[in-house]
Amino acid sequence: MKLISWNVNGLRACLKKGFLDSFSEIGADIFCVQETKMEQGQAEIDLSGAQKTEQYHEYWNSADKKGYSGTAIFTKLRPLAVFNGIDIDEHDHEGRVITLDFEAFYLVNVYTPNSQRELARLEYRMRWEDAFREYVCSLDRTKPVIICGDLNCAHKEIDIKNAKSNERNAGFTIEERDKMTLLLESGFTDFFRSLNPDKTDAYTWWSYMPGVREKNVGWRIDYFLGSDRLTEKVTNAFILPDVYGSDHCPVGLEIDI
């Protein structure tokens, strides 16, 4: 099974930059997107060209605020059930989580809140981290979980080009990194890093400033995590830095499940 995750930074904008071509070329069984900034039906998204013999089922969770945040999943496999949010009102108005319940696993597509400039939202982010960790751990007690999305955190120094100069910037604070460590210690594995423990310059997000992406001055903030007991079923975890259309690139997972 091939899964893809991509923060598209506005799906309507990404559609104008080749999203459907990339979708077709990648050919995933399940394709998760974050930061859709739209509601279902606000743009024509014809996925039939990707796999003409198989229909993609669409699931959306849009923010209450128009043009903000939001997640969606396009999947060939029909889930047993679909859940939006994490069932906590404080966290469920920005369209940040979709969970698909499959027979063998849960898939959680997440767009983690950014702590923002001057860490204006760091306190909220800490509450979110605790609530989200509790949510995925509760799922994991029933069956294995795959988590994908933009976690808005470069976990280790190896995951960011300029570690020292970013120590108090959103996405690389010790508080955010500690929360991610706690999530992993709760029974989850970072599949890309597990398979590529020493790989440097492997990034998924770059600033739009001129030359930054070309020089690969980036951050790895997009992930596939999963229950530890799934690790032996993972055959590949990868990054697609040559796919454009957003300030993020897609990340992928191949797993026998």
GROMACS .gro file of C-alpha atoms in nm:
model
  257
    1MET     CA    1   0.000   0.000   0.000
    2LYS     CA    2   0.129   0.343  -0.096
    3LEU     CA    3   0.032   0.649   0.109
    4ILE     CA    4   0.119   1.012   0.038
    5SER     CA    5   0.092   1.321   0.256
    6TRP     CA    6   0.128   1.679   0.127
    7ASN     CA    7   0.070   2.022   0.276
    8VAL     CA    8  -0.053   2.195  -0.039
    9ASN     CA    9  -0.070   2.547   0.112
   10GLY     CA   10  -0.405   2.613  -0.049
   11LEU     CA   11  -0.544   2.340  -0.271
   12ARG     CA   12  -0.706   2.579  -0.519
   13ALA     CA   13  -0.370   2.748  -0.573
   14CYS     CA   14  -0.193   2.412  -0.595
   15LEU     CA   15  -0.439   2.294  -0.860
   16LYS     CA   16  -0.312   2.577  -1.079
   17LYS     CA   17   0.046   2.462  -1.020
   18GLY     CA   18   0.011   2.103  -1.136
   19PHE     CA   19  -0.147   1.923  -0.841
   20LEU     CA   20  -0.349   1.683  -1.057
   21ASP     CA   21  -0.046   1.593  -1.269
   22SER     CA   22   0.155   1.518  -0.955
   23PHE     CA   23  -0.136   1.324  -0.807
   24SER     CA   24  -0.157   1.111  -1.121
   25GLU     CA   25   0.217   1.053  -1.148
   26ILE     CA   26   0.254   0.950  -0.784
   27GLY     CA   27  -0.038   0.707  -0.799
   28ALA     CA   28  -0.103   0.660  -0.429
   29ASP     CA   29  -0.365   0.433  -0.280
   30ILE     CA   30  -0.434   0.698  -0.016
   31PHE     CA   31  -0.346   1.065  -0.064
   32CYS     CA   32  -0.371   1.300   0.236
   33VAL     CA   33  -0.350   1.677   0.210
   34GLN     CA   34  -0.325   1.952   0.466
   35GLU     CA   35  -0.388   2.327   0.458
   36THR     CA   36  -0.655   2.292   0.192
   37LYS     CA   37  -0.790   2.642   0.270
   38MET     CA   38  -1.122   2.547   0.111
   39GLU     CA   39  -1.439   2.346   0.144
   40GLN     CA   40  -1.537   2.051  -0.070
   41GLY     CA   41  -1.701   2.172  -0.389
   42GLN     CA   42  -1.525   2.510  -0.406
   43ALA     CA   43  -1.306   2.385  -0.691
   44GLU     CA   44  -1.334   2.115  -0.953
   45ILE     CA   45  -1.101   1.829  -0.861
   46ASP     CA   46  -1.113   1.555  -1.121
   47LEU     CA   47  -0.915   1.261  -0.985
   48SER     CA   48  -1.032   1.016  -1.249
   49GLY     CA   49  -0.724   1.068  -1.464
   50ALA     CA   50  -0.499   0.926  -1.193
   51GLN     CA   51  -0.642   0.574  -1.187
   52LYS     CA   52  -0.923   0.548  -1.441
   53THR     CA   53  -1.021   0.202  -1.324
   54GLU     CA   54  -1.054   0.294  -0.959
   55GLN     CA   55  -1.260   0.562  -0.790
   56TYR     CA   56  -1.119   0.780  -0.514
   57HIS     CA   57  -1.343   0.843  -0.216
   58GLU     CA   58  -1.309   1.196  -0.074
   59TYR     CA   59  -1.323   1.300   0.290
   60TRP     CA   60  -1.291   1.662   0.400
   61ASN     CA   61  -1.260   1.853   0.726
   62SER     CA   62  -1.269   2.227   0.668
   63ALA     CA   63  -1.214   2.505   0.918
   64ASP     CA   64  -1.500   2.721   1.038
   65LYS     CA   65  -1.294   3.019   0.921
   66LYS     CA   66  -1.310   3.048   0.543
   67GLY     CA   67  -0.985   3.002   0.352
   68TYR     CA   68  -0.794   2.872   0.654
   69SER     CA   69  -0.634   2.543   0.753
   70GLY     CA   70  -0.829   2.230   0.659
   71THR     CA   71  -0.751   1.869   0.569
   72ALA     CA   72  -0.871   1.617   0.311
   73ILE     CA   73  -0.811   1.254   0.217
   74PHE     CA   74  -0.854   1.091  -0.125
   75THR     CA   75  -0.856   0.713  -0.094
   76LYS     CA   76  -0.918   0.414  -0.319
   77LEU     CA   77  -1.000   0.210  -0.010
   78ARG     CA   78  -1.334   0.283   0.150
   79PRO     CA   79  -1.299   0.307   0.530
   80LEU     CA   80  -1.530   0.148   0.781
   81ALA     CA   81  -1.587   0.488   0.942
   82VAL     CA   82  -1.466   0.849   0.927
   83PHE     CA   83  -1.412   1.087   1.219
   84ASN     CA   84  -1.338   1.459   1.199
   85GLY     CA   85  -1.151   1.627   1.483
   86ILE     CA   86  -1.045   1.477   1.815
   87ASP     CA   87  -1.374   1.531   2.001
   88ILE     CA   88  -1.248   1.832   2.201
   89ASP     CA   89  -1.430   2.155   2.119
   90GLU     CA   90  -1.127   2.379   2.175
   91HIS     CA   91  -0.941   2.195   1.899
   92ASP     CA   92  -1.213   2.101   1.653
   93HIS     CA   93  -1.296   2.425   1.468
   94GLU     CA   94  -0.994   2.449   1.238
   95GLY     CA   95  -1.034   2.131   1.032
   96ARG     CA   96  -0.704   1.988   1.148
   97VAL     CA   97  -0.769   1.615   1.184
   98ILE     CA   98  -0.941   1.343   0.982
   99THR     CA   99  -0.931   0.981   1.099
  100LEU     CA  100  -1.019   0.691   0.870
  101ASP     CA  101  -1.100   0.361   1.039
  102PHE     CA  102  -0.983   0.067   0.827
  103GLU     CA  103  -1.005  -0.298   0.923
  104ALA     CA  104  -0.634  -0.333   1.003
  105PHE     CA  105  -0.542   0.020   1.116
  106TYR     CA  106  -0.646   0.377   1.179
  107LEU     CA  107  -0.515   0.652   0.951
  108VAL     CA  108  -0.490   0.997   1.110
  109ASN     CA  109  -0.430   1.294   0.878
  110VAL     CA  110  -0.322   1.597   1.083
  111TYR     CA  111  -0.224   1.959   1.034
  112THR     CA  112  -0.069   2.066   1.364
  113PRO     CA  113  -0.118   2.430   1.469
  114ASN     CA  114   0.177   2.662   1.409
  115SER     CA  115   0.309   2.841   1.719
  116GLN     CA  116   0.331   3.160   1.509
  117ARG     CA  117   0.568   3.455   1.520
  118GLU     CA  118   0.697   3.550   1.863
  119LEU     CA  119   0.545   3.217   1.974
  120ALA     CA  120   0.208   3.385   2.016
  121ARG     CA  121   0.029   3.050   2.001
  122LEU     CA  122   0.284   2.831   2.179
  123GLU     CA  123   0.072   2.791   2.493
  124TYR     CA  124  -0.223   2.674   2.284
  125ARG     CA  125   0.010   2.448   2.085
  126MET     CA  126   0.116   2.275   2.407
  127ARG     CA  127  -0.247   2.200   2.495
  128TRP     CA  128  -0.304   2.072   2.143
  129GLU     CA  129   0.000   1.843   2.163
  130ASP     CA  130  -0.121   1.681   2.485
  131ALA     CA  131  -0.474   1.637   2.352
  132PHE     CA  132  -0.360   1.496   2.020
  133ARG     CA  133  -0.120   1.254   2.186
  134GLU     CA  134  -0.396   1.129   2.413
  135TYR     CA  135  -0.624   1.089   2.111
  136VAL     CA  136  -0.384   0.878   1.902
  137CYS     CA  137  -0.283   0.672   2.205
  138SER     CA  138  -0.649   0.591   2.267
  139LEU     CA  139  -0.678   0.471   1.906
  140ASP     CA  140  -0.358   0.270   1.939
  141ARG     CA  141  -0.508   0.073   2.225
  142THR     CA  142  -0.764  -0.066   1.978
  143LYS     CA  143  -0.548  -0.126   1.670
  144PRO     CA  144  -0.236   0.016   1.501
  145VAL     CA  145  -0.230   0.379   1.394
  146ILE     CA  146  -0.062   0.557   1.102
  147ILE     CA  147  -0.026   0.932   1.153
  148CYS     CA  148   0.064   1.157   0.862
  149GLY     CA  149   0.077   1.526   0.798
  150ASP     CA  150   0.242   1.857   0.871
  151LEU     CA  151   0.343   1.834   1.237
  152ASN     CA  152   0.500   2.182   1.227
  153CYS     CA  153   0.809   2.062   1.413
  154ALA     CA  154   1.163   1.980   1.305
  155HIS     CA  155   1.232   1.718   1.567
  156LYS     CA  156   1.610   1.701   1.574
  157GLU     CA  157   1.898   1.919   1.456
  158ILE     CA  158   1.942   1.679   1.163
  159ASP     CA  159   1.591   1.782   1.050
  160ILE     CA  160   1.673   2.149   0.993
  161LYS     CA  161   1.942   2.331   0.798
  162ASN     CA  162   2.022   2.606   1.046
  163ALA     CA  163   1.956   2.468   1.391
  164LYS     CA  164   2.132   2.727   1.608
  165SER     CA  165   1.970   3.030   1.452
  166ASN     CA  166   1.621   2.878   1.481
  167GLU     CA  167   1.624   2.761   1.843
  168ARG     CA  168   1.349   3.002   1.952
  169ASN     CA  169   1.155   3.006   1.628
  170ALA     CA  170   0.818   2.838   1.587
  171GLY     CA  171   0.864   2.479   1.480
  172PHE     CA  172   1.202   2.429   1.648
  173THR     CA  173   1.152   2.536   2.008
  174ILE     CA  174   1.259   2.293   2.276
  175GLU     CA  175   0.897   2.285   2.396
  176GLU     CA  176   0.766   2.163   2.059
  177ARG     CA  177   1.050   1.918   2.009
  178ASP     CA  178   1.000   1.774   2.357
  179LYS     CA  179   0.631   1.719   2.283
  180MET     CA  180   0.722   1.528   1.969
  181THR     CA  181   0.970   1.319   2.165
  182LEU     CA  182   0.694   1.242   2.414
  183LEU     CA  183   0.462   1.137   2.131
  184LEU     CA  184   0.723   0.900   1.991
  185GLU     CA  185   0.798   0.762   2.336
  186SER     CA  186   0.426   0.686   2.372
  187GLY     CA  187   0.459   0.402   2.123
  188PHE     CA  188   0.513   0.559   1.781
  189THR     CA  189   0.793   0.553   1.525
  190ASP     CA  190   0.912   0.820   1.280
  191PHE     CA  191   0.931   0.588   0.980
  192PHE     CA  192   1.154   0.802   0.759
  193ARG     CA  193   1.410   0.857   1.032
  194SER     CA  194   1.392   0.493   1.137
  195LEU     CA  195   1.490   0.386   0.785
  196ASN     CA  196   1.732   0.677   0.730
  197PRO     CA  197   1.889   0.745   1.071
  198ASP     CA  198   2.184   0.947   0.941
  199LYS     CA  199   2.043   1.106   0.627
  200THR     CA  200   2.107   1.481   0.620
  201ASP     CA  201   1.960   1.753   0.399
  202ALA     CA  202   1.627   1.567   0.386
  203TYR     CA  203   1.370   1.844   0.411
  204THR     CA  204   1.000   1.887   0.333
  205TRP     CA  205   0.946   2.262   0.373
  206TRP     CA  206   1.132   2.568   0.245
  207SER     CA  207   1.066   2.939   0.276
  208TYR     CA  208   0.934   3.114  -0.034
  209MET     CA  209   1.225   3.358  -0.012
  210PRO     CA  210   1.425   3.359  -0.340
  211GLY     CA  211   1.685   3.085  -0.369
  212VAL     CA  212   1.601   2.907  -0.044
  213ARG     CA  213   1.457   2.591  -0.196
  214GLU     CA  214   1.720   2.582  -0.469
  215LYS     CA  215   1.989   2.588  -0.200
  216ASN     CA  216   1.793   2.332   0.004
  217VAL     CA  217   1.781   2.547   0.316
  218GLY     CA  218   1.486   2.363   0.462
  219TRP     CA  219   1.309   2.191   0.749
  220ARG     CA  220   1.167   1.839   0.780
  221ILE     CA  221   0.827   1.902   0.936
  222ASP     CA  222   0.607   1.660   0.739
  223TYR     CA  223   0.597   1.302   0.859
  224PHE     CA  224   0.463   0.952   0.856
  225LEU     CA  225   0.456   0.819   1.210
  226GLY     CA  226   0.301   0.493   1.319
  227SER     CA  227   0.253   0.247   1.598
  228ASP     CA  228   0.581   0.079   1.683
  229ARG     CA  229   0.439  -0.261   1.596
  230LEU     CA  230   0.394  -0.152   1.233
  231THR     CA  231   0.766  -0.087   1.181
  232GLU     CA  232   0.842  -0.433   1.044
  233LYS     CA  233   0.565  -0.389   0.784
  234VAL     CA  234   0.712  -0.067   0.640
  235THR     CA  235   0.904  -0.123   0.316
  236ASN     CA  236   0.982   0.241   0.231
  237ALA     CA  237   0.945   0.593   0.366
  238PHE     CA  238   1.045   0.873   0.135
  239ILE     CA  239   1.045   1.243   0.051
  240LEU     CA  240   0.966   1.387  -0.295
  241PRO     CA  241   1.156   1.719  -0.299
  242ASP     CA  242   1.129   1.757  -0.677
  243VAL     CA  243   0.750   1.784  -0.666
  244TYR     CA  244   0.655   2.152  -0.669
  245GLY     CA  245   0.326   2.338  -0.625
  246SER     CA  246   0.360   2.430  -0.257
  247ASP     CA  247   0.624   2.546  -0.010
  248HIS     CA  248   0.609   2.186   0.118
  249CYS     CA  249   0.679   1.872  -0.083
  250PRO     CA  250   0.499   1.537  -0.055
  251VAL     CA  251   0.620   1.261   0.175
  252GLY     CA  252   0.532   0.897   0.130
  253LEU     CA  253   0.505   0.557   0.293
  254GLU     CA  254   0.493   0.207   0.149
  255ILE     CA  255   0.366  -0.055   0.389
  256ASP     CA  256   0.244  -0.414   0.372
  257ILE     CA  257  -0.074  -0.402   0.574
   0.00000   0.00000   0.00000
